[in-house]
Amino acid sequence: MSVQRFFFIFLILLVVSSCGTTQKVQHHDVSFDEGIRQINHLVVVYMENHSFDNLYGEFKGANGLKNAQKGNFVQVDEQENPYTYLPEIPRNNSFPTNLPNKLFNIDQYVPSDKKTPDVTHRFFHNQLQINGGKMDKFAAYNDSKGLAMGYYHTKKLPLYPLAKEYTLCDNFFQSVFGGSYFNHVYLISAAVPVWPDAPESMIAEIDADGKMVKDGIVTSDGYVVNHVLSRNWPYPPKSDTSQLLPSQTMPTIGDRLSEKGISWAWYSEGWDDAVAGRKNNFAYNHEPFLYFAQYEEGTAGRKHLKDQNDFIKAAKEGTLPSVSFVKPGGGNDEHPGGSDVYSSEQLAVNLINAVLEGPNAKDALVILTYDEFGGFFDHVAPPVIDRWGPGSRIPAIVIGPFAKKGHVDHTQYETVSILSFIEHRWGIAPLAERDKNASPFRNALVFK
């Protein structure tokens, strides 16, 4: 064969090979867009208040404690001076008073089936703890001081086997800085609540550099960023309703699903008891739809707010709606101070197994994640998107027949990636720029 003929054949093969590669890339995109329609039931289990390093820092293949230990994350005080020891954890004799200024294992002092104190996780505090990406003021701006640097042994967690079997996302961030109320509301709306005529006593003071002078619930321009309850029933008996947030009117993912006739529900433990005014473990600030006018008492939207027992029944009977949000109650949600890690995760496993062992399992996807970091250290500096966040990195596990098996997904996700998934799957327009630009778990899923 002549050199010219060989070269000509080589060029043809190269072109054919290149075309084949292009078709494969295009097929990947089509595969996701078509494959996502195989998922007919999305279940979001929403736990409480733990950073990624705090729970999954020891997970093999994840960006965890080994990388944190390589970095310079020595904690400093408000004046940027390194602590000799971590500041003493107050009101708790279980922890030594001379903990070295570095990460430490909580289990050796308080086992995961026992409660620890709560840790500070507020809007302005979260930003101060992050300290411009230095990640070195978690102990300084924290009522529980050195406890912020604690972590649990990953393999001892009840959810660990599920994280190992399916997909663990190690680059998933809470969408907004701070605590539970704000992240819950943002999960369903990608919007910030407003209170233009909030009581003066509730307004925060910020200096010219954007640093907190006085903590508060409402920013000086009327955005509601810290813990507050809704003025809509149910709320704790004898509440001063003037201190409760008036109904919000921006659209939610629930509105959009209802407009398209797609079934959905938010299931909360203790909901039925709370509505009836009975003693309960319902967490009032963990019921985000309650903050919106569309879900006040007597509205058509109210039928979508249900009790966690209704979810368990539907999962076992195979009557789950297309979209389910599931919220364990106080004492069972993994929230430090009120819950322990071990028993809360056992209950989460039971909720997940109710889906995986039920009739809807074959076309279901379960996403378990956390509302926010709970005040605990994480070594990964969050990306900078806008004024509201993202905040700290938190765990997320993608579970079910469409989740990649034994996989650690390093793709950047955030809380409203859940909105993005719903919008992509059911053809819903994005609620805002944040969910429009968030990945819908594209690299955590596989379709046949």
Tab-separated table of C-alpha atoms in Angstrom:
chain	number	residue	atom	x	y	z
A	1	MET	CA	0.000	0.000	0.000
A	2	SER	CA	1.383	3.411	-0.944
A	3	VAL	CA	2.074	6.030	1.703
A	4	GLN	CA	-0.458	8.366	0.068
A	5	ARG	CA	-3.191	5.710	0.090
A	6	PHE	CA	-2.452	4.824	3.748
A	7	PHE	CA	-2.622	8.477	4.759
A	8	PHE	CA	-5.932	8.948	2.901
A	9	ILE	CA	-7.506	5.950	4.685
A	10	PHE	CA	-6.168	7.220	8.022
A	11	LEU	CA	-7.836	10.592	7.455
A	12	ILE	CA	-11.175	8.940	6.663
A	13	LEU	CA	-10.997	6.823	9.808
A	14	LEU	CA	-10.103	9.876	11.863
A	15	VAL	CA	-13.109	11.822	10.543
A	16	VAL	CA	-15.448	8.884	11.180
A	17	SER	CA	-14.049	8.479	14.675
A	18	SER	CA	-14.525	12.193	15.402
A	19	CYS	CA	-18.121	12.082	14.177
A	20	GLY	CA	-18.791	9.112	16.401
A	21	THR	CA	-17.400	10.977	19.398
A	22	THR	CA	-19.617	13.977	18.662
A	23	GLN	CA	-22.666	11.754	18.414
A	24	LYS	CA	-21.843	10.206	21.782
A	25	VAL	CA	-21.651	13.626	23.455
A	26	GLN	CA	-24.970	14.624	21.922
A	27	HIS	CA	-26.453	11.290	22.943
A	28	HIS	CA	-25.399	11.945	26.560
A	29	ASP	CA	-27.440	15.173	26.650
A	30	VAL	CA	-30.412	13.526	24.985
A	31	SER	CA	-30.065	10.569	27.339
A	32	PHE	CA	-30.423	12.778	30.398
A	33	ASP	CA	-33.315	14.818	29.015
A	34	GLU	CA	-35.164	11.693	27.970
A	35	GLY	CA	-34.010	9.510	30.821
A	36	ILE	CA	-35.164	11.909	33.516
A	37	ARG	CA	-38.736	11.227	32.367
A	38	GLN	CA	-38.352	7.670	33.637
A	39	ILE	CA	-38.455	9.106	37.152
A	40	ASN	CA	-42.081	9.451	38.179
A	41	HIS	CA	-41.635	9.937	41.918
A	42	LEU	CA	-39.194	12.309	43.598
A	43	VAL	CA	-38.842	12.087	47.384
A	44	VAL	CA	-36.821	14.729	49.244
A	45	VAL	CA	-35.948	13.824	52.855
A	46	TYR	CA	-34.861	17.052	54.532
A	47	MET	CA	-32.736	16.646	57.650
A	48	GLU	CA	-31.181	19.257	59.945
A	49	ASN	CA	-27.989	21.117	60.691
A	50	HIS	CA	-24.781	19.295	59.802
A	51	SER	CA	-21.886	20.258	57.543
A	52	PHE	CA	-20.289	17.822	55.120
A	53	ASP	CA	-17.038	17.547	57.103
A	54	ASN	CA	-19.025	17.024	60.308
A	55	LEU	CA	-20.675	13.833	59.002
A	56	TYR	CA	-18.902	12.618	55.855
A	57	GLY	CA	-15.395	13.954	56.322
A	58	GLU	CA	-14.055	10.386	56.556
A	59	PHE	CA	-15.876	9.090	53.450
A	60	LYS	CA	-13.442	7.374	51.072
A	61	GLY	CA	-12.983	9.291	47.834
A	62	ALA	CA	-14.714	12.435	49.088
A	63	ASN	CA	-13.201	15.864	49.659
A	64	GLY	CA	-13.087	15.545	53.421
A	65	LEU	CA	-10.950	15.703	56.529
A	66	LYS	CA	-7.691	14.674	54.861
A	67	ASN	CA	-7.879	17.756	52.682
A	68	ALA	CA	-8.998	19.858	55.642
A	69	GLN	CA	-5.951	18.737	57.608
A	70	LYS	CA	-3.671	19.795	54.754
A	71	GLY	CA	-5.100	23.311	54.755
A	72	ASN	CA	-4.430	26.157	57.173
A	73	PHE	CA	-7.717	26.171	59.060
A	74	VAL	CA	-6.410	27.104	62.483
A	75	GLN	CA	-9.267	28.901	64.184
A	76	VAL	CA	-8.744	32.538	65.130
A	77	ASP	CA	-10.565	34.973	67.401
A	78	GLU	CA	-12.374	38.116	66.256
A	79	GLN	CA	-9.043	39.990	66.125
A	80	GLU	CA	-7.502	37.280	63.889
A	81	ASN	CA	-5.321	35.854	66.680
A	82	PRO	CA	-4.974	32.038	66.640
A	83	TYR	CA	-6.371	30.238	69.669
A	84	THR	CA	-3.873	28.225	71.717
A	85	TYR	CA	-6.690	25.774	72.420
A	86	LEU	CA	-10.182	25.745	71.009
A	87	PRO	CA	-12.363	28.010	73.161
A	88	GLU	CA	-14.056	26.030	75.926
A	89	ILE	CA	-17.429	24.489	75.102
A	90	PRO	CA	-19.796	26.101	77.628
A	91	ARG	CA	-22.340	24.370	79.879
A	92	ASN	CA	-21.056	20.902	79.012
A	93	ASN	CA	-18.644	18.790	81.074
A	94	SER	CA	-18.292	16.038	78.477
A	95	PHE	CA	-15.616	17.847	76.493
A	96	PRO	CA	-12.070	18.699	77.691
A	97	THR	CA	-11.225	22.345	78.264
A	98	ASN	CA	-7.912	22.033	76.408
A	99	LEU	CA	-8.949	20.706	73.001
A	100	PRO	CA	-6.180	21.335	70.445
A	101	ASN	CA	-6.934	23.998	67.846
A	102	LYS	CA	-7.931	21.580	65.095
A	103	LEU	CA	-10.695	19.179	64.131
A	104	PHE	CA	-11.622	16.575	66.739
A	105	ASN	CA	-13.861	13.520	66.928
A	106	ILE	CA	-17.091	14.113	68.869
A	107	ASP	CA	-17.885	10.395	69.386
A	108	GLN	CA	-15.077	9.941	71.904
A	109	TYR	CA	-16.733	12.451	74.248
A	110	VAL	CA	-20.434	12.296	73.321
A	111	PRO	CA	-21.531	9.160	71.393
A	112	SER	CA	-23.722	9.768	68.357
A	113	ASP	CA	-26.759	8.356	70.167
A	114	LYS	CA	-26.530	11.215	72.684
A	115	LYS	CA	-27.350	14.884	72.184
A	116	THR	CA	-24.751	17.619	71.935
A	117	PRO	CA	-25.415	21.315	72.529
A	118	ASP	CA	-26.749	23.337	69.608
A	119	VAL	CA	-24.265	25.310	67.495
A	120	THR	CA	-24.755	28.854	66.123
A	121	HIS	CA	-26.057	28.942	62.549
A	122	ARG	CA	-27.452	32.379	61.724
A	123	PHE	CA	-27.331	34.445	58.536
A	124	PHE	CA	-24.695	37.012	59.456
A	125	HIS	CA	-22.788	34.592	61.697
A	126	ASN	CA	-22.393	32.084	58.849
A	127	GLN	CA	-20.682	34.755	56.748
A	128	LEU	CA	-18.443	35.767	59.627
A	129	GLN	CA	-17.492	32.121	60.224
A	130	ILE	CA	-16.597	31.679	56.536
A	131	ASN	CA	-14.486	34.852	56.833
A	132	GLY	CA	-14.078	35.528	53.143
A	133	GLY	CA	-13.221	31.906	52.383
A	134	LYS	CA	-10.576	31.483	55.111
A	135	MET	CA	-12.964	29.194	57.032
A	136	ASP	CA	-11.288	30.101	60.325
A	137	LYS	CA	-13.891	31.782	62.559
A	138	PHE	CA	-16.349	28.969	63.239
A	139	ALA	CA	-15.330	28.862	66.896
A	140	ALA	CA	-15.184	32.640	67.290
A	141	TYR	CA	-18.724	33.423	66.150
A	142	ASN	CA	-20.407	30.583	67.950
A	143	ASP	CA	-22.247	30.175	71.243
A	144	SER	CA	-20.890	26.612	71.478
A	145	LYS	CA	-17.338	27.757	70.731
A	146	GLY	CA	-14.975	24.830	70.078
A	147	LEU	CA	-17.774	22.338	69.402
A	148	ALA	CA	-17.960	23.796	65.885
A	149	MET	CA	-14.750	21.885	65.043
A	150	GLY	CA	-16.147	18.468	65.937
A	151	TYR	CA	-16.942	15.626	63.531
A	152	TYR	CA	-18.464	12.129	63.696
A	153	HIS	CA	-16.986	8.845	62.504
A	154	THR	CA	-18.623	8.418	59.108
A	155	LYS	CA	-18.780	4.617	59.035
A	156	LYS	CA	-20.787	4.562	62.263
A	157	LEU	CA	-23.634	6.625	60.779
A	158	PRO	CA	-26.845	4.723	59.970
A	159	LEU	CA	-27.028	6.525	56.602
A	160	TYR	CA	-23.474	5.528	55.660
A	161	PRO	CA	-24.448	2.256	53.904
A	162	LEU	CA	-26.841	4.161	51.638
A	163	ALA	CA	-24.213	6.809	50.880
A	164	LYS	CA	-21.750	4.032	50.018
A	165	GLU	CA	-24.209	2.081	47.859
A	166	TYR	CA	-25.511	5.038	45.860
A	167	THR	CA	-24.213	8.582	45.163
A	168	LEU	CA	-22.768	10.935	47.735
A	169	CYS	CA	-22.457	14.559	46.585
A	170	ASP	CA	-19.408	16.186	48.165
A	171	ASN	CA	-19.748	19.624	46.555
A	172	PHE	CA	-23.329	20.480	47.574
A	173	PHE	CA	-23.992	23.801	49.347
A	174	GLN	CA	-26.891	25.249	51.285
A	175	SER	CA	-28.329	27.858	48.946
A	176	VAL	CA	-28.417	30.721	51.444
A	177	PHE	CA	-26.387	31.678	54.497
A	178	GLY	CA	-27.704	30.909	57.950
A	179	GLY	CA	-30.390	28.777	59.453
A	180	SER	CA	-33.392	26.545	58.978
A	181	TYR	CA	-36.228	28.979	58.308
A	182	PHE	CA	-34.395	30.778	55.497
A	183	ASN	CA	-33.112	27.649	53.769
A	184	HIS	CA	-36.511	25.948	53.947
A	185	VAL	CA	-38.252	28.904	52.330
A	186	TYR	CA	-35.539	29.187	49.679
A	187	LEU	CA	-35.827	25.467	48.911
A	188	ILE	CA	-39.398	25.928	47.673
A	189	SER	CA	-39.224	29.449	46.220
A	190	ALA	CA	-35.624	30.479	45.411
A	191	ALA	CA	-36.707	33.806	46.891
A	192	VAL	CA	-36.061	35.891	49.994
A	193	PRO	CA	-39.072	36.785	52.196
A	194	VAL	CA	-39.775	40.472	52.749
A	195	TRP	CA	-41.208	42.459	55.671
A	196	PRO	CA	-41.112	46.161	54.758
A	197	ASP	CA	-42.731	47.349	58.005
A	198	ALA	CA	-41.077	44.946	60.444
A	199	PRO	CA	-40.824	46.055	64.094
A	200	GLU	CA	-37.757	48.209	64.662
A	201	SER	CA	-36.472	45.833	67.337
A	202	MET	CA	-36.134	43.047	64.743
A	203	ILE	CA	-33.924	44.945	62.296
A	204	ALA	CA	-30.199	44.133	62.108
A	205	GLU	CA	-27.476	46.772	62.012
A	206	ILE	CA	-24.600	46.421	59.561
A	207	ASP	CA	-21.560	48.693	59.220
A	208	ALA	CA	-20.179	50.195	56.002
A	209	ASP	CA	-18.063	47.084	55.395
A	210	GLY	CA	-21.098	44.816	55.653
A	211	LYS	CA	-20.113	43.456	59.053
A	212	MET	CA	-22.784	42.755	61.668
A	213	VAL	CA	-23.004	45.405	64.383
A	214	LYS	CA	-26.277	44.120	65.869
A	215	ASP	CA	-27.864	40.825	64.935
A	216	GLY	CA	-31.468	40.875	63.814
A	217	ILE	CA	-34.145	39.033	61.891
A	218	VAL	CA	-34.686	41.588	59.132
A	219	THR	CA	-32.109	43.472	57.061
A	220	SER	CA	-32.242	47.260	56.922
A	221	ASP	CA	-33.829	47.027	53.452
A	222	GLY	CA	-36.601	44.683	54.578
A	223	TYR	CA	-35.428	41.145	53.802
A	224	VAL	CA	-36.156	38.473	56.402
A	225	VAL	CA	-33.033	36.345	56.861
A	226	ASN	CA	-33.082	34.929	60.392
A	227	HIS	CA	-35.355	32.702	62.457
A	228	VAL	CA	-38.988	33.812	62.552
A	229	LEU	CA	-42.299	31.970	62.576
A	230	SER	CA	-45.267	32.495	60.271
A	231	ARG	CA	-48.370	34.409	61.255
A	232	ASN	CA	-50.413	31.598	59.675
A	233	TRP	CA	-51.784	28.816	61.862
A	234	PRO	CA	-50.386	26.627	63.301
A	235	TYR	CA	-47.954	28.548	65.488
A	236	PRO	CA	-47.075	28.051	69.171
A	237	PRO	CA	-49.972	28.867	71.502
A	238	LYS	CA	-49.931	32.358	73.040
A	239	SER	CA	-47.579	33.679	70.357
A	240	ASP	CA	-47.387	37.436	69.868
A	241	THR	CA	-48.514	37.556	66.234
A	242	SER	CA	-47.046	41.027	65.753
A	243	GLN	CA	-43.647	39.308	65.970
A	244	LEU	CA	-44.594	36.687	63.349
A	245	LEU	CA	-43.959	37.050	59.622
A	246	PRO	CA	-46.955	38.101	57.488
A	247	SER	CA	-47.882	35.899	54.506
A	248	GLN	CA	-45.577	35.973	51.508
A	249	THR	CA	-46.879	36.100	47.949
A	250	MET	CA	-43.992	35.167	45.643
A	251	PRO	CA	-44.470	31.947	43.646
A	252	THR	CA	-43.340	28.556	44.962
A	253	ILE	CA	-42.600	25.234	43.326
A	254	GLY	CA	-45.858	23.992	44.844
A	255	ASP	CA	-47.797	26.631	42.910
A	256	ARG	CA	-46.083	25.660	39.691
A	257	LEU	CA	-46.708	21.946	40.188
A	258	SER	CA	-50.372	22.576	40.950
A	259	GLU	CA	-50.763	24.754	37.848
A	260	LYS	CA	-49.605	21.829	35.714
A	261	GLY	CA	-51.776	19.305	37.540
A	262	ILE	CA	-48.781	17.451	38.977
A	263	SER	CA	-49.391	15.801	42.345
A	264	TRP	CA	-47.223	16.838	45.291
A	265	ALA	CA	-47.198	17.139	49.090
A	266	TRP	CA	-45.094	18.427	51.965
A	267	TYR	CA	-45.207	15.852	54.784
A	268	SER	CA	-44.218	16.943	58.318
A	269	GLU	CA	-43.996	14.889	61.466
A	270	GLY	CA	-46.437	16.298	64.029
A	271	TRP	CA	-48.479	18.280	61.484
A	272	ASP	CA	-51.869	16.809	62.398
A	273	ASP	CA	-51.290	17.412	66.097
A	274	ALA	CA	-50.061	20.959	65.511
A	275	VAL	CA	-53.097	21.897	63.421
A	276	ALA	CA	-55.378	20.445	66.101
A	277	GLY	CA	-53.551	22.383	68.832
A	278	ARG	CA	-52.377	19.202	70.549
A	279	LYS	CA	-48.967	18.674	72.131
A	280	ASN	CA	-46.568	17.795	69.332
A	281	ASN	CA	-42.989	17.696	68.051
A	282	PHE	CA	-43.800	19.763	64.967
A	283	ALA	CA	-41.065	22.272	64.085
A	284	TYR	CA	-42.974	25.428	63.105
A	285	ASN	CA	-40.047	27.023	61.264
A	286	HIS	CA	-39.540	23.875	59.180
A	287	GLU	CA	-42.879	24.147	57.351
A	288	PRO	CA	-41.997	26.537	54.492
A	289	PHE	CA	-45.334	26.563	52.681
A	290	LEU	CA	-46.903	27.829	55.894
A	291	TYR	CA	-45.218	31.188	55.242
A	292	PHE	CA	-47.200	31.738	52.008
A	293	ALA	CA	-50.672	33.146	51.413
A	294	GLN	CA	-51.527	30.274	49.047
A	295	TYR	CA	-51.388	27.836	51.983
A	296	GLU	CA	-53.225	29.682	54.723
A	297	GLU	CA	-56.118	27.983	56.483
A	298	GLY	CA	-59.112	27.641	54.182
A	299	THR	CA	-57.149	27.802	50.931
A	300	ALA	CA	-57.095	25.145	48.218
A	301	GLY	CA	-53.341	24.842	48.635
A	302	ARG	CA	-53.706	23.657	52.218
A	303	LYS	CA	-54.532	20.112	51.058
A	304	HIS	CA	-50.872	19.663	50.047
A	305	LEU	CA	-49.655	20.000	53.652
A	306	LYS	CA	-49.834	16.595	55.323
A	307	ASP	CA	-48.532	14.511	58.202
A	308	GLN	CA	-45.446	12.299	57.940
A	309	ASN	CA	-47.648	9.301	58.737
A	310	ASP	CA	-49.488	9.980	55.475
A	311	PHE	CA	-46.182	9.709	53.629
A	312	ILE	CA	-45.318	6.357	55.202
A	313	LYS	CA	-48.761	5.021	54.287
A	314	ALA	CA	-48.501	6.271	50.696
A	315	ALA	CA	-44.989	4.834	50.278
A	316	LYS	CA	-46.061	1.407	51.513
A	317	GLU	CA	-49.228	1.409	49.397
A	318	GLY	CA	-47.565	2.758	46.256
A	319	THR	CA	-49.669	5.924	46.137
A	320	LEU	CA	-46.903	8.518	46.421
A	321	PRO	CA	-47.476	11.800	44.608
A	322	SER	CA	-45.062	12.847	41.881
A	323	VAL	CA	-43.137	15.071	44.319
A	324	SER	CA	-42.847	14.460	48.060
A	325	PHE	CA	-41.001	16.557	50.612
A	326	VAL	CA	-40.591	14.740	53.946
A	327	LYS	CA	-39.702	16.560	57.160
A	328	PRO	CA	-39.007	14.653	60.399
A	329	GLY	CA	-40.050	16.444	63.570
A	330	GLY	CA	-38.195	17.827	66.529
A	331	GLY	CA	-36.206	15.129	68.298
A	332	ASN	CA	-36.008	13.060	65.108
A	333	ASP	CA	-34.470	15.455	62.584
A	334	GLU	CA	-30.788	15.318	63.628
A	335	HIS	CA	-30.830	18.927	64.890
A	336	PRO	CA	-28.134	19.344	67.594
A	337	GLY	CA	-29.548	20.306	70.947
A	338	GLY	CA	-32.898	18.593	70.362
A	339	SER	CA	-31.982	15.388	68.523
A	340	ASP	CA	-29.172	12.885	68.474
A	341	VAL	CA	-27.511	11.842	65.237
A	342	TYR	CA	-27.888	8.078	65.518
A	343	SER	CA	-31.615	7.648	66.195
A	344	SER	CA	-32.523	10.460	63.778
A	345	GLU	CA	-30.630	8.756	60.976
A	346	GLN	CA	-32.204	5.417	61.806
A	347	LEU	CA	-35.614	7.018	61.299
A	348	ALA	CA	-34.410	8.583	58.024
A	349	VAL	CA	-33.316	5.123	56.856
A	350	ASN	CA	-36.801	3.832	57.670
A	351	LEU	CA	-38.393	6.607	55.592
A	352	ILE	CA	-36.112	5.824	52.655
A	353	ASN	CA	-36.694	2.084	52.916
A	354	ALA	CA	-40.439	2.676	52.882
A	355	VAL	CA	-39.908	4.028	49.359
A	356	LEU	CA	-37.304	1.502	48.194
A	357	GLU	CA	-39.360	-1.433	49.444
A	358	GLY	CA	-42.675	-0.041	48.231
A	359	PRO	CA	-44.532	-0.370	44.909
A	360	ASN	CA	-43.212	2.990	43.632
A	361	ALA	CA	-39.548	1.995	44.023
A	362	LYS	CA	-38.928	1.150	40.363
A	363	ASP	CA	-39.404	4.733	39.154
A	364	ALA	CA	-38.517	6.698	42.296
A	365	LEU	CA	-35.581	8.933	43.169
A	366	VAL	CA	-34.790	9.830	46.785
A	367	ILE	CA	-32.612	12.812	47.664
A	368	LEU	CA	-31.620	13.088	51.313
A	369	THR	CA	-29.985	16.333	52.306
A	370	TYR	CA	-29.796	18.881	55.107
A	371	ASP	CA	-31.269	22.334	55.399
A	372	GLU	CA	-27.964	23.848	56.513
A	373	PHE	CA	-24.608	23.329	58.222
A	374	GLY	CA	-25.799	23.809	61.797
A	375	GLY	CA	-22.796	25.973	62.739
A	376	PHE	CA	-20.245	23.179	62.215
A	377	PHE	CA	-16.924	23.720	60.439
A	378	ASP	CA	-16.471	22.787	56.809
A	379	HIS	CA	-13.178	23.386	55.010
A	380	VAL	CA	-14.549	24.125	51.511
A	381	ALA	CA	-15.110	27.813	50.815
A	382	PRO	CA	-18.568	28.239	49.241
A	383	PRO	CA	-18.801	29.690	45.733
A	384	VAL	CA	-19.824	33.351	45.563
A	385	ILE	CA	-23.063	33.831	43.637
A	386	ASP	CA	-25.045	36.633	45.233
A	387	ARG	CA	-25.802	38.480	48.443
A	388	TRP	CA	-27.660	35.539	49.950
A	389	GLY	CA	-25.231	32.697	49.373
A	390	PRO	CA	-24.500	29.924	48.900
A	391	GLY	CA	-23.617	29.143	52.472
A	392	SER	CA	-21.641	26.205	53.814
A	393	ARG	CA	-21.220	22.768	52.254
A	394	ILE	CA	-23.676	20.106	53.432
A	395	PRO	CA	-24.212	16.387	52.705
A	396	ALA	CA	-26.535	15.146	49.981
A	397	ILE	CA	-27.189	11.506	49.069
A	398	VAL	CA	-28.942	10.509	45.827
A	399	ILE	CA	-30.654	7.141	46.188
A	400	GLY	CA	-32.637	4.720	44.047
A	401	PRO	CA	-32.485	2.795	40.753
A	402	PHE	CA	-31.440	5.896	38.766
A	403	ALA	CA	-28.628	6.963	41.117
A	404	LYS	CA	-25.089	6.003	40.163
A	405	LYS	CA	-23.864	3.139	42.317
A	406	GLY	CA	-20.885	3.523	44.648
A	407	HIS	CA	-20.220	7.011	43.334
A	408	VAL	CA	-18.900	10.262	44.794
A	409	ASP	CA	-20.159	13.177	42.690
A	410	HIS	CA	-17.861	16.223	42.783
A	411	THR	CA	-20.225	18.403	40.715
A	412	GLN	CA	-21.206	21.725	42.258
A	413	TYR	CA	-24.805	21.551	43.464
A	414	GLU	CA	-26.860	23.584	45.914
A	415	THR	CA	-30.224	23.329	47.655
A	416	VAL	CA	-32.117	24.700	44.647
A	417	SER	CA	-30.631	21.960	42.472
A	418	ILE	CA	-33.685	20.130	43.801
A	419	LEU	CA	-35.886	22.820	42.217
A	420	SER	CA	-33.852	22.524	39.036
A	421	PHE	CA	-34.463	18.770	38.951
A	422	ILE	CA	-38.219	19.221	39.394
A	423	GLU	CA	-38.315	21.906	36.717
A	424	HIS	CA	-36.352	19.801	34.223
A	425	ARG	CA	-38.369	16.662	34.906
A	426	TRP	CA	-41.844	18.179	34.741
A	427	GLY	CA	-41.285	21.013	32.264
A	428	ILE	CA	-41.642	23.904	34.696
A	429	ALA	CA	-40.099	27.327	34.095
A	430	PRO	CA	-37.449	28.308	36.665
A	431	LEU	CA	-38.607	30.403	39.613
A	432	ALA	CA	-35.440	32.534	39.648
A	433	GLU	CA	-31.889	32.798	38.326
A	434	ARG	CA	-30.461	30.572	41.053
A	435	ASP	CA	-32.515	27.486	40.239
A	436	LYS	CA	-32.259	28.246	36.513
A	437	ASN	CA	-28.463	27.999	36.741
A	438	ALA	CA	-28.231	25.116	39.242
A	439	SER	CA	-27.427	21.632	37.960
A	440	PRO	CA	-30.363	19.171	38.239
A	441	PHE	CA	-28.093	16.368	39.529
A	442	ARG	CA	-27.001	15.696	35.954
A	443	ASN	CA	-23.857	13.798	37.000
A	444	ALA	CA	-25.440	11.791	39.805
A	445	LEU	CA	-27.951	9.925	37.625
A	446	VAL	CA	-27.731	7.157	35.058
A	447	PHE	CA	-30.431	5.903	32.702
A	448	LYS	CA	-30.812	2.766	30.577
